[in-house]
Amino acid sequence: LGKVTCFSVFACVSVRRIFMTFTRKERRKKKKEERICCSLHLHRPWLCFWILHSLELLEEPVPSAVASDVCQFLARCQSPTGGFAGGPGQHAHLAPTYAAVNALCIIGTEEAYNVINREKLLDFLWSVKQPDGSFVMHVGGEVDVRSAYCAASVASLTNVLTPKLFEDTTNWILRCQNWEGGLSGVPGLEAHGGYTFCGTAALVILGKEHMLDLKALLRWVVSRQMRFEGGFQGRCNKLVDGCYSFWQAGLLPLLHRALYKEGESALSRQRWMFEQQALQEYILLCCQNPTGGLLDKPGKSRDFYHTCYCLSGLSIAQHFGNMDLHHEMILGKEENRLAPTHPVYNICPEKVAQALQHFHRLPVPEDTRQQGTVEPEKQQDLRQK
C-alpha cells in the first residue's frame, strides 16, 4: 500500500457537507415516495438508526422536535409482546429491535429511554431463545449468529441481560468459528465478515471473547483488507465493499483489547492492526457520491446503509484507543474528522455510557427463569471498551 499523495489528500472532499446535502434531499423526497416505496417497508427502524448514527458521527445535532417524532414512531413499532418490528403492526424481530434500541440510545432523552418496555423486551428475548443457546430472529424464524449479537446488545444496553438468558450461547457461538479463523452464520459454514463481527461482539458483551482462537481470527480478518483498494472484502475471494469498513475493521479494536487482556506484549499503543490510512483512502476517494451519501464501490448507488457503515468504518480508522488512551489519524482536511464510535455497539461511546448508567439504575425485570444478573463490574467494563 503506497503513501497518500498530495493529489489524493486534496481529493478527500468533506463527507460532512455531502452527507448533509444527501440527507436533506432524501427528506424532501420522502413524502412523494411513501406511496410507492415498499422495498424498505420492513426496515424502518433501521432507517432511523442508519441516519441518526451517521448524523452523530458527523456531530450534527438532531432537532428536539425531530428526535421526539422518531421516539413516537419507534413506539408504534414496538410489539405488544415485546421487542420492535420493522414497522407498525408487524411482528417483533431481533434485527429492528437492535436498530430501534440503538436509535433510542443515540437520542438519549428520557422520552427515548421510556419508549423501551424492558419487561416485555425480556419476554420477547426468551421467546426467541433456543435450547442449544442460539436465538431465532423472530418467533418461527431462522437461526444465525446475528440474532445472538442483537439479543446480547439490546439486553446489555437496557440491563435485562442475565446469565440464564444466555446460557449455552457462548458455546453455540464458539462452534461458528471455522478452520479459516472467522465465524459463520451457523456452525459449519463459510466465515463471513458480518457474522464474524456479530459473533465476536456478542462474546465481548458476555465476557467470553478469550475463548475464541484469537490468533486465527486475527489472521483471517487482516487478510480481508484488499492490498490494492485498501478497503475490506466480506469473504475470501470476494470484491471489496464499503460496508465491511465497519464489519471487518470494527473487529480489530475488539481483538486488540482481547489480546491485550491475554498479555500480548507486542501490541501497538497508537494503531490498530490494519492499514488505517489505506481504509480512509478507499472510503474518502472511492465510496463517496459527488452529490452526497456513500456507497459500496465506484459505480454503485448510494444508500443509507452504506453511508452509515462507511462512516462507521472511517471513524474506526481515525480513532485508536478509548477514553484513557486516545490517538487520532485523520486523512485529509480536519473537517473529515468524525466522532468516535463504540466498536461493540456502533453508537458513540458517550451514548453507550449514558444508556448503561440510566438503565443500570433500574432493577432487572423479575423473571422466574433467570438465576442472577450481570455483575456491576461487567457493566463498567463495557463503558470503557
Tab-separated table of C-alpha atoms in Angstrom:
chain	number	residue	atom	x	y	z
A	1	LEU	CA	0.000	0.000	0.000
A	2	GLY	CA	1.560	3.239	-1.127
A	3	LYS	CA	1.799	6.538	0.678
A	4	VAL	CA	-1.026	9.018	0.205
A	5	THR	CA	-0.205	11.588	-2.478
A	6	CYS	CA	-0.799	15.334	-2.385
A	7	PHE	CA	-3.493	14.849	-5.026
A	8	SER	CA	-5.346	12.243	-3.008
A	9	VAL	CA	-5.291	14.420	0.121
A	10	PHE	CA	-6.898	17.284	-1.778
A	11	ALA	CA	-9.386	14.853	-3.298
A	12	CYS	CA	-10.656	13.922	0.181
A	13	VAL	CA	-13.758	16.096	-0.048
A	14	SER	CA	-15.813	16.759	3.026
A	15	VAL	CA	-18.009	13.797	3.940
A	16	ARG	CA	-19.849	16.159	6.252
A	17	ARG	CA	-21.005	18.518	3.508
A	18	ILE	CA	-22.052	15.875	1.007
A	19	PHE	CA	-23.899	13.715	3.536
A	20	MET	CA	-25.934	16.623	4.859
A	21	THR	CA	-26.870	17.518	1.272
A	22	PHE	CA	-27.883	13.884	0.649
A	23	THR	CA	-29.939	13.740	3.836
A	24	ARG	CA	-31.821	16.960	3.115
A	25	LYS	CA	-32.639	15.821	-0.430
A	26	GLU	CA	-33.856	12.427	0.773
A	27	ARG	CA	-36.064	14.040	3.406
A	28	ARG	CA	-37.666	16.216	0.728
A	29	LYS	CA	-38.268	13.166	-1.485
A	30	LYS	CA	-39.662	11.018	1.326
A	31	LYS	CA	-43.317	12.105	1.271
A	32	LYS	CA	-43.517	11.852	-2.519
A	33	GLU	CA	-42.172	8.310	-2.473
A	34	GLU	CA	-44.060	6.975	0.559
A	35	ARG	CA	-46.917	5.547	-1.517
A	36	ILE	CA	-44.736	3.670	-3.982
A	37	CYS	CA	-41.692	2.697	-1.933
A	38	CYS	CA	-42.117	-0.718	-0.334
A	39	SER	CA	-38.606	-2.227	-0.538
A	40	LEU	CA	-37.695	-0.875	2.920
A	41	HIS	CA	-41.141	-1.326	4.445
A	42	LEU	CA	-39.771	-3.946	6.841
A	43	HIS	CA	-36.673	-1.929	7.755
A	44	ARG	CA	-37.987	1.387	9.028
A	45	PRO	CA	-36.252	1.310	12.450
A	46	TRP	CA	-33.041	0.595	10.527
A	47	LEU	CA	-33.537	3.812	8.546
A	48	CYS	CA	-33.845	5.681	11.851
A	49	PHE	CA	-30.636	4.103	13.148
A	50	TRP	CA	-28.595	4.498	9.956
A	51	ILE	CA	-29.480	8.188	9.669
A	52	LEU	CA	-29.168	9.047	13.374
A	53	HIS	CA	-25.834	7.255	13.697
A	54	SER	CA	-24.480	8.941	10.572
A	55	LEU	CA	-25.506	12.309	11.991
A	56	GLU	CA	-23.913	11.643	15.380
A	57	LEU	CA	-20.651	10.614	13.696
A	58	LEU	CA	-20.774	13.885	11.753
A	59	GLU	CA	-21.543	15.662	15.056
A	60	GLU	CA	-24.663	17.172	13.530
A	61	PRO	CA	-27.375	17.842	16.131
A	62	VAL	CA	-30.855	16.419	15.675
A	63	PRO	CA	-33.609	18.978	16.386
A	64	SER	CA	-35.551	18.074	19.511
A	65	ALA	CA	-38.836	18.008	17.585
A	66	VAL	CA	-37.397	15.506	15.102
A	67	ALA	CA	-35.988	13.383	17.932
A	68	SER	CA	-39.396	13.325	19.598
A	69	ASP	CA	-41.057	12.331	16.312
A	70	VAL	CA	-38.594	9.431	15.977
A	71	CYS	CA	-39.382	8.299	19.529
A	72	GLN	CA	-43.108	8.337	18.805
A	73	PHE	CA	-42.648	6.427	15.559
A	74	LEU	CA	-40.472	3.756	17.188
A	75	ALA	CA	-43.028	3.429	19.983
A	76	ARG	CA	-45.548	2.487	17.270
A	77	CYS	CA	-43.096	-0.165	16.025
A	78	GLN	CA	-42.901	-1.783	19.467
A	79	SER	CA	-44.824	-5.046	19.620
A	80	PRO	CA	-47.363	-5.671	22.411
A	81	THR	CA	-45.474	-8.918	23.063
A	82	GLY	CA	-42.126	-7.124	23.387
A	83	GLY	CA	-39.340	-6.132	21.032
A	84	PHE	CA	-39.658	-3.989	17.928
A	85	ALA	CA	-40.926	-4.753	14.436
A	86	GLY	CA	-39.858	-3.452	11.042
A	87	GLY	CA	-42.885	-1.140	11.066
A	88	PRO	CA	-46.121	-0.507	12.972
A	89	GLY	CA	-48.392	-3.540	13.196
A	90	GLN	CA	-45.752	-6.077	12.176
A	91	HIS	CA	-44.261	-8.971	14.154
A	92	ALA	CA	-41.329	-8.351	16.507
A	93	HIS	CA	-37.916	-9.213	15.057
A	94	LEU	CA	-34.469	-9.082	16.643
A	95	ALA	CA	-32.880	-7.009	13.859
A	96	PRO	CA	-35.243	-3.998	14.054
A	97	THR	CA	-35.226	-4.408	17.841
A	98	TYR	CA	-31.452	-3.837	17.752
A	99	ALA	CA	-31.874	-0.885	15.385
A	100	ALA	CA	-34.654	0.694	17.448
A	101	VAL	CA	-32.800	0.369	20.763
A	102	ASN	CA	-29.638	1.831	19.224
A	103	ALA	CA	-31.603	4.711	17.692
A	104	LEU	CA	-33.283	5.484	21.018
A	105	CYS	CA	-29.938	5.355	22.837
A	106	ILE	CA	-28.476	7.790	20.291
A	107	ILE	CA	-31.319	10.221	21.026
A	108	GLY	CA	-30.606	9.602	24.699
A	109	THR	CA	-33.501	11.545	26.221
A	110	GLU	CA	-35.861	10.435	28.966
A	111	GLU	CA	-38.596	10.198	26.330
A	112	ALA	CA	-36.406	7.897	24.242
A	113	TYR	CA	-35.477	5.605	27.114
A	114	ASN	CA	-39.093	5.403	28.275
A	115	VAL	CA	-40.192	4.036	24.899
A	116	ILE	CA	-38.495	0.715	25.676
A	117	ASN	CA	-40.725	-1.689	27.595
A	118	ARG	CA	-37.971	-3.656	29.331
A	119	GLU	CA	-40.260	-6.265	30.876
A	120	LYS	CA	-41.804	-7.112	27.510
A	121	LEU	CA	-38.379	-6.945	25.846
A	122	LEU	CA	-37.136	-9.657	28.193
A	123	ASP	CA	-40.219	-11.749	27.402
A	124	PHE	CA	-39.508	-11.357	23.685
A	125	LEU	CA	-35.876	-12.400	24.107
A	126	TRP	CA	-36.979	-15.529	25.928
A	127	SER	CA	-39.483	-16.276	23.152
A	128	VAL	CA	-36.699	-16.419	20.546
A	129	LYS	CA	-34.137	-18.259	22.704
A	130	GLN	CA	-33.421	-21.836	21.556
A	131	PRO	CA	-32.463	-24.860	23.719
A	132	ASP	CA	-28.949	-25.029	22.208
A	133	GLY	CA	-28.163	-21.429	23.234
A	134	SER	CA	-28.835	-19.829	19.858
A	135	PHE	CA	-31.581	-17.330	19.044
A	136	VAL	CA	-34.015	-17.139	16.143
A	137	MET	CA	-34.536	-13.723	14.552
A	138	HIS	CA	-38.282	-13.900	15.209
A	139	VAL	CA	-40.724	-16.473	16.517
A	140	GLY	CA	-40.629	-19.313	13.993
A	141	GLY	CA	-37.755	-17.669	12.130
A	142	GLU	CA	-34.201	-18.516	11.138
A	143	VAL	CA	-31.198	-19.045	13.399
A	144	ASP	CA	-27.869	-17.326	12.804
A	145	VAL	CA	-25.216	-15.544	14.815
A	146	ARG	CA	-26.700	-12.109	14.055
A	147	SER	CA	-29.568	-12.939	16.376
A	148	ALA	CA	-27.243	-13.768	19.272
A	149	TYR	CA	-25.496	-10.407	18.848
A	150	CYS	CA	-28.731	-8.427	18.529
A	151	ALA	CA	-30.093	-10.121	21.648
A	152	ALA	CA	-26.908	-9.573	23.667
A	153	SER	CA	-26.618	-5.961	22.527
A	154	VAL	CA	-30.142	-4.868	23.458
A	155	ALA	CA	-30.127	-6.915	26.664
A	156	SER	CA	-26.880	-5.360	27.877
A	157	LEU	CA	-27.775	-1.779	26.914
A	158	THR	CA	-31.155	-1.972	28.670
A	159	ASN	CA	-29.948	-4.001	31.681
A	160	VAL	CA	-32.051	-7.104	31.111
A	161	LEU	CA	-29.044	-9.358	30.453
A	162	THR	CA	-28.990	-12.379	32.743
A	163	PRO	CA	-26.721	-15.448	32.744
A	164	LYS	CA	-29.746	-17.751	32.406
A	165	LEU	CA	-30.977	-15.929	29.300
A	166	PHE	CA	-27.643	-16.515	27.572
A	167	GLU	CA	-26.971	-19.983	28.946
A	168	ASP	CA	-25.139	-22.069	26.288
A	169	THR	CA	-24.987	-19.079	23.904
A	170	THR	CA	-21.219	-18.818	24.277
A	171	ASN	CA	-20.703	-22.449	23.290
A	172	TRP	CA	-23.013	-22.091	20.298
A	173	ILE	CA	-21.138	-19.014	19.023
A	174	LEU	CA	-17.772	-20.719	19.517
A	175	ARG	CA	-18.958	-23.536	17.249
A	176	CYS	CA	-19.398	-20.934	14.488
A	177	GLN	CA	-15.628	-20.290	14.316
A	178	ASN	CA	-14.345	-22.462	11.485
A	179	TRP	CA	-10.981	-23.594	10.107
A	180	GLU	CA	-10.486	-20.245	8.334
A	181	GLY	CA	-10.427	-18.391	11.648
A	182	GLY	CA	-13.530	-16.282	11.074
A	183	LEU	CA	-17.094	-17.054	12.114
A	184	SER	CA	-20.003	-18.276	10.015
A	185	GLY	CA	-23.712	-17.647	10.365
A	186	VAL	CA	-24.269	-21.106	11.834
A	187	PRO	CA	-21.756	-23.850	12.675
A	188	GLY	CA	-20.126	-25.491	9.669
A	189	LEU	CA	-20.459	-22.772	7.029
A	190	GLU	CA	-18.071	-20.257	5.422
A	191	ALA	CA	-16.585	-17.432	7.500
A	192	HIS	CA	-18.188	-14.051	6.752
A	193	GLY	CA	-17.357	-10.522	7.898
A	194	GLY	CA	-20.781	-9.561	9.196
A	195	TYR	CA	-21.271	-12.822	11.063
A	196	THR	CA	-17.723	-12.678	12.436
A	197	PHE	CA	-18.314	-9.220	13.860
A	198	CYS	CA	-21.657	-10.247	15.360
A	199	GLY	CA	-20.279	-13.384	16.989
A	200	THR	CA	-17.182	-11.677	18.352
A	201	ALA	CA	-19.060	-8.632	19.661
A	202	ALA	CA	-21.630	-10.891	21.340
A	203	LEU	CA	-18.833	-12.752	23.126
A	204	VAL	CA	-17.305	-9.431	24.213
A	205	ILE	CA	-20.644	-8.452	25.753
A	206	LEU	CA	-20.835	-11.825	27.502
A	207	GLY	CA	-17.208	-11.533	28.655
A	208	LYS	CA	-16.151	-14.710	26.806
A	209	GLU	CA	-14.138	-13.404	23.838
A	210	HIS	CA	-10.983	-15.041	25.217
A	211	MET	CA	-12.484	-18.444	24.387
A	212	LEU	CA	-12.125	-17.772	20.643
A	213	ASP	CA	-8.978	-18.715	18.753
A	214	LEU	CA	-7.918	-15.065	18.711
A	215	LYS	CA	-4.764	-15.501	16.635
A	216	ALA	CA	-6.624	-17.417	13.916
A	217	LEU	CA	-9.362	-14.787	13.921
A	218	LEU	CA	-6.793	-12.000	13.638
A	219	ARG	CA	-5.083	-13.724	10.727
A	220	TRP	CA	-8.398	-14.132	8.918
A	221	VAL	CA	-9.641	-10.556	9.332
A	222	VAL	CA	-6.403	-8.769	8.401
A	223	SER	CA	-6.297	-10.925	5.262
A	224	ARG	CA	-9.647	-9.439	4.234
A	225	GLN	CA	-8.166	-5.956	3.696
A	226	MET	CA	-7.516	-5.622	-0.024
A	227	ARG	CA	-3.917	-4.795	-0.945
A	228	PHE	CA	-4.795	-2.542	-3.884
A	229	GLU	CA	-8.108	-0.949	-2.899
A	230	GLY	CA	-7.420	-0.547	0.828
A	231	GLY	CA	-10.987	-1.480	1.733
A	232	PHE	CA	-12.243	-4.820	3.052
A	233	GLN	CA	-13.952	-7.777	1.429
A	234	GLY	CA	-16.563	-9.754	3.345
A	235	ARG	CA	-15.305	-13.238	2.473
A	236	CYS	CA	-12.336	-14.860	0.820
A	237	ASN	CA	-12.227	-14.300	-2.973
A	238	LYS	CA	-14.962	-11.631	-2.909
A	239	LEU	CA	-14.866	-7.999	-4.038
A	240	VAL	CA	-14.264	-5.032	-1.758
A	241	ASP	CA	-17.408	-3.472	-0.252
A	242	GLY	CA	-17.636	-0.210	1.680
A	243	CYS	CA	-19.909	-1.634	4.382
A	244	TYR	CA	-17.154	-4.015	5.513
A	245	SER	CA	-15.186	-0.938	6.500
A	246	PHE	CA	-17.073	-1.399	9.752
A	247	TRP	CA	-17.951	-5.100	9.881
A	248	GLN	CA	-14.294	-6.093	9.366
A	249	ALA	CA	-12.321	-3.099	10.659
A	250	GLY	CA	-14.601	-2.948	13.708
A	251	LEU	CA	-13.259	-6.356	14.707
A	252	LEU	CA	-9.733	-5.021	15.143
A	253	PRO	CA	-10.425	-2.920	18.268
A	254	LEU	CA	-12.201	-5.927	19.807
A	255	LEU	CA	-9.259	-8.204	19.007
A	256	HIS	CA	-6.724	-5.618	20.160
A	257	ARG	CA	-8.318	-5.426	23.587
A	258	ALA	CA	-8.865	-9.174	23.830
A	259	LEU	CA	-5.204	-9.856	23.042
A	260	TYR	CA	-4.143	-7.125	25.478
A	261	LYS	CA	-6.109	-8.861	28.231
A	262	GLU	CA	-4.353	-12.106	27.285
A	263	GLY	CA	-0.997	-10.414	27.956
A	264	GLU	CA	0.131	-9.902	24.334
A	265	SER	CA	3.143	-7.587	24.698
A	266	ALA	CA	3.760	-6.695	21.035
A	267	LEU	CA	0.568	-4.665	20.596
A	268	SER	CA	0.886	-1.070	19.412
A	269	ARG	CA	-0.344	1.732	21.662
A	270	GLN	CA	-1.025	4.025	18.698
A	271	ARG	CA	-2.524	1.933	15.887
A	272	TRP	CA	-4.984	-0.866	15.262
A	273	MET	CA	-3.714	-3.955	13.458
A	274	PHE	CA	-4.752	-2.905	9.942
A	275	GLU	CA	-3.825	-0.210	7.428
A	276	GLN	CA	-5.924	2.643	8.786
A	277	GLN	CA	-4.713	5.155	6.213
A	278	ALA	CA	-5.494	2.827	3.305
A	279	LEU	CA	-9.046	2.270	4.543
A	280	GLN	CA	-9.587	6.014	4.873
A	281	GLU	CA	-8.332	6.480	1.314
A	282	TYR	CA	-10.775	3.883	-0.006
A	283	ILE	CA	-13.763	5.413	1.781
A	284	LEU	CA	-12.955	9.048	1.011
A	285	LEU	CA	-11.774	8.579	-2.568
A	286	CYS	CA	-13.869	5.651	-3.813
A	287	CYS	CA	-17.065	5.481	-1.755
A	288	GLN	CA	-18.487	8.998	-1.974
A	289	ASN	CA	-21.239	10.111	-4.306
A	290	PRO	CA	-20.400	13.651	-5.515
A	291	THR	CA	-23.860	14.872	-4.521
A	292	GLY	CA	-23.933	13.197	-1.108
A	293	GLY	CA	-24.048	9.795	0.525
A	294	LEU	CA	-21.658	6.859	0.467
A	295	LEU	CA	-21.694	3.579	-1.400
A	296	ASP	CA	-20.385	0.035	-1.791
A	297	LYS	CA	-17.801	0.734	-4.508
A	298	PRO	CA	-17.433	3.037	-7.536
A	299	GLY	CA	-20.326	2.579	-9.941
A	300	LYS	CA	-22.801	1.523	-7.246
A	301	SER	CA	-25.725	3.549	-5.927
A	302	ARG	CA	-25.597	5.400	-2.631
A	303	ASP	CA	-27.885	4.383	0.215
A	304	PHE	CA	-28.276	4.994	3.929
A	305	TYR	CA	-26.962	1.527	4.849
A	306	HIS	CA	-23.620	2.029	3.114
A	307	THR	CA	-23.490	5.652	4.251
A	308	CYS	CA	-23.812	4.544	7.874
A	309	TYR	CA	-21.287	1.715	7.741
A	310	CYS	CA	-18.746	3.525	5.568
A	311	LEU	CA	-18.801	6.380	8.080
A	312	SER	CA	-18.592	3.902	10.976
A	313	GLY	CA	-15.527	2.267	9.414
A	314	LEU	CA	-13.986	5.667	8.731
A	315	SER	CA	-14.443	6.518	12.412
A	316	ILE	CA	-12.733	3.269	13.461
A	317	ALA	CA	-9.833	4.056	11.112
A	318	GLN	CA	-9.472	7.578	12.516
A	319	HIS	CA	-9.543	6.823	16.249
A	320	PHE	CA	-7.346	4.496	18.306
A	321	GLY	CA	-7.914	3.613	21.942
A	322	ASN	CA	-10.606	4.608	24.405
A	323	MET	CA	-11.240	7.348	26.947
A	324	ASP	CA	-7.984	6.594	28.782
A	325	LEU	CA	-5.703	6.354	25.732
A	326	HIS	CA	-6.621	8.093	22.501
A	327	HIS	CA	-4.694	8.636	19.274
A	328	GLU	CA	-6.095	10.089	16.051
A	329	MET	CA	-5.083	9.584	12.424
A	330	ILE	CA	-7.092	11.908	10.170
A	331	LEU	CA	-6.529	11.728	6.419
A	332	GLY	CA	-7.011	14.990	4.542
A	333	LYS	CA	-8.728	18.054	5.963
A	334	GLU	CA	-9.659	18.372	9.620
A	335	GLU	CA	-13.314	18.541	8.590
A	336	ASN	CA	-13.005	14.874	7.576
A	337	ARG	CA	-12.746	14.013	11.284
A	338	LEU	CA	-15.685	12.020	12.631
A	339	ALA	CA	-16.713	11.345	16.208
A	340	PRO	CA	-15.519	8.010	17.661
A	341	THR	CA	-17.875	5.035	17.580
A	342	HIS	CA	-18.118	2.244	20.142
A	343	PRO	CA	-16.729	-0.910	18.486
A	344	VAL	CA	-19.213	-3.229	20.217
A	345	TYR	CA	-22.493	-1.334	19.785
A	346	ASN	CA	-21.621	1.044	16.925
A	347	ILE	CA	-23.009	4.140	18.576
A	348	CYS	CA	-20.887	6.881	20.097
A	349	PRO	CA	-19.195	5.823	23.380
A	350	GLU	CA	-20.752	8.570	25.482
A	351	LYS	CA	-24.226	7.429	24.390
A	352	VAL	CA	-23.361	3.864	25.420
A	353	ALA	CA	-22.165	5.049	28.839
A	354	GLN	CA	-25.254	7.229	29.258
A	355	ALA	CA	-27.622	4.369	28.399
A	356	LEU	CA	-25.828	1.907	30.677
A	357	GLN	CA	-25.899	4.425	33.510
A	358	HIS	CA	-29.606	5.135	33.006
A	359	PHE	CA	-30.783	1.535	32.740
A	360	HIS	CA	-28.429	0.240	35.413
A	361	ARG	CA	-30.270	2.406	37.923
A	362	LEU	CA	-33.338	0.289	37.182
A	363	PRO	CA	-33.746	-3.260	38.504
A	364	VAL	CA	-33.543	-6.188	36.119
A	365	PRO	CA	-37.164	-7.156	35.346
A	366	GLU	CA	-38.360	-10.022	37.504
A	367	ASP	CA	-38.149	-13.326	35.677
A	368	THR	CA	-38.542	-16.731	37.290
A	369	ARG	CA	-36.363	-18.237	34.557
A	370	GLN	CA	-33.276	-16.181	35.446
A	371	GLN	CA	-30.732	-17.092	38.094
A	372	GLY	CA	-28.874	-13.830	38.570
A	373	THR	CA	-27.769	-10.654	36.846
A	374	VAL	CA	-24.594	-9.419	35.252
A	375	GLU	CA	-22.168	-8.037	37.802
A	376	PRO	CA	-21.786	-4.222	38.072
A	377	GLU	CA	-18.082	-4.687	37.215
A	378	LYS	CA	-19.065	-6.063	33.794
A	379	GLN	CA	-21.273	-3.021	33.121
A	380	GLN	CA	-18.339	-0.730	33.992
A	381	ASP	CA	-16.082	-2.747	31.673
A	382	LEU	CA	-18.484	-2.198	28.755
A	383	ARG	CA	-18.385	1.567	29.356
A	384	GLN	CA	-14.605	1.524	28.983
A	385	LYS	CA	-14.456	-0.571	25.777
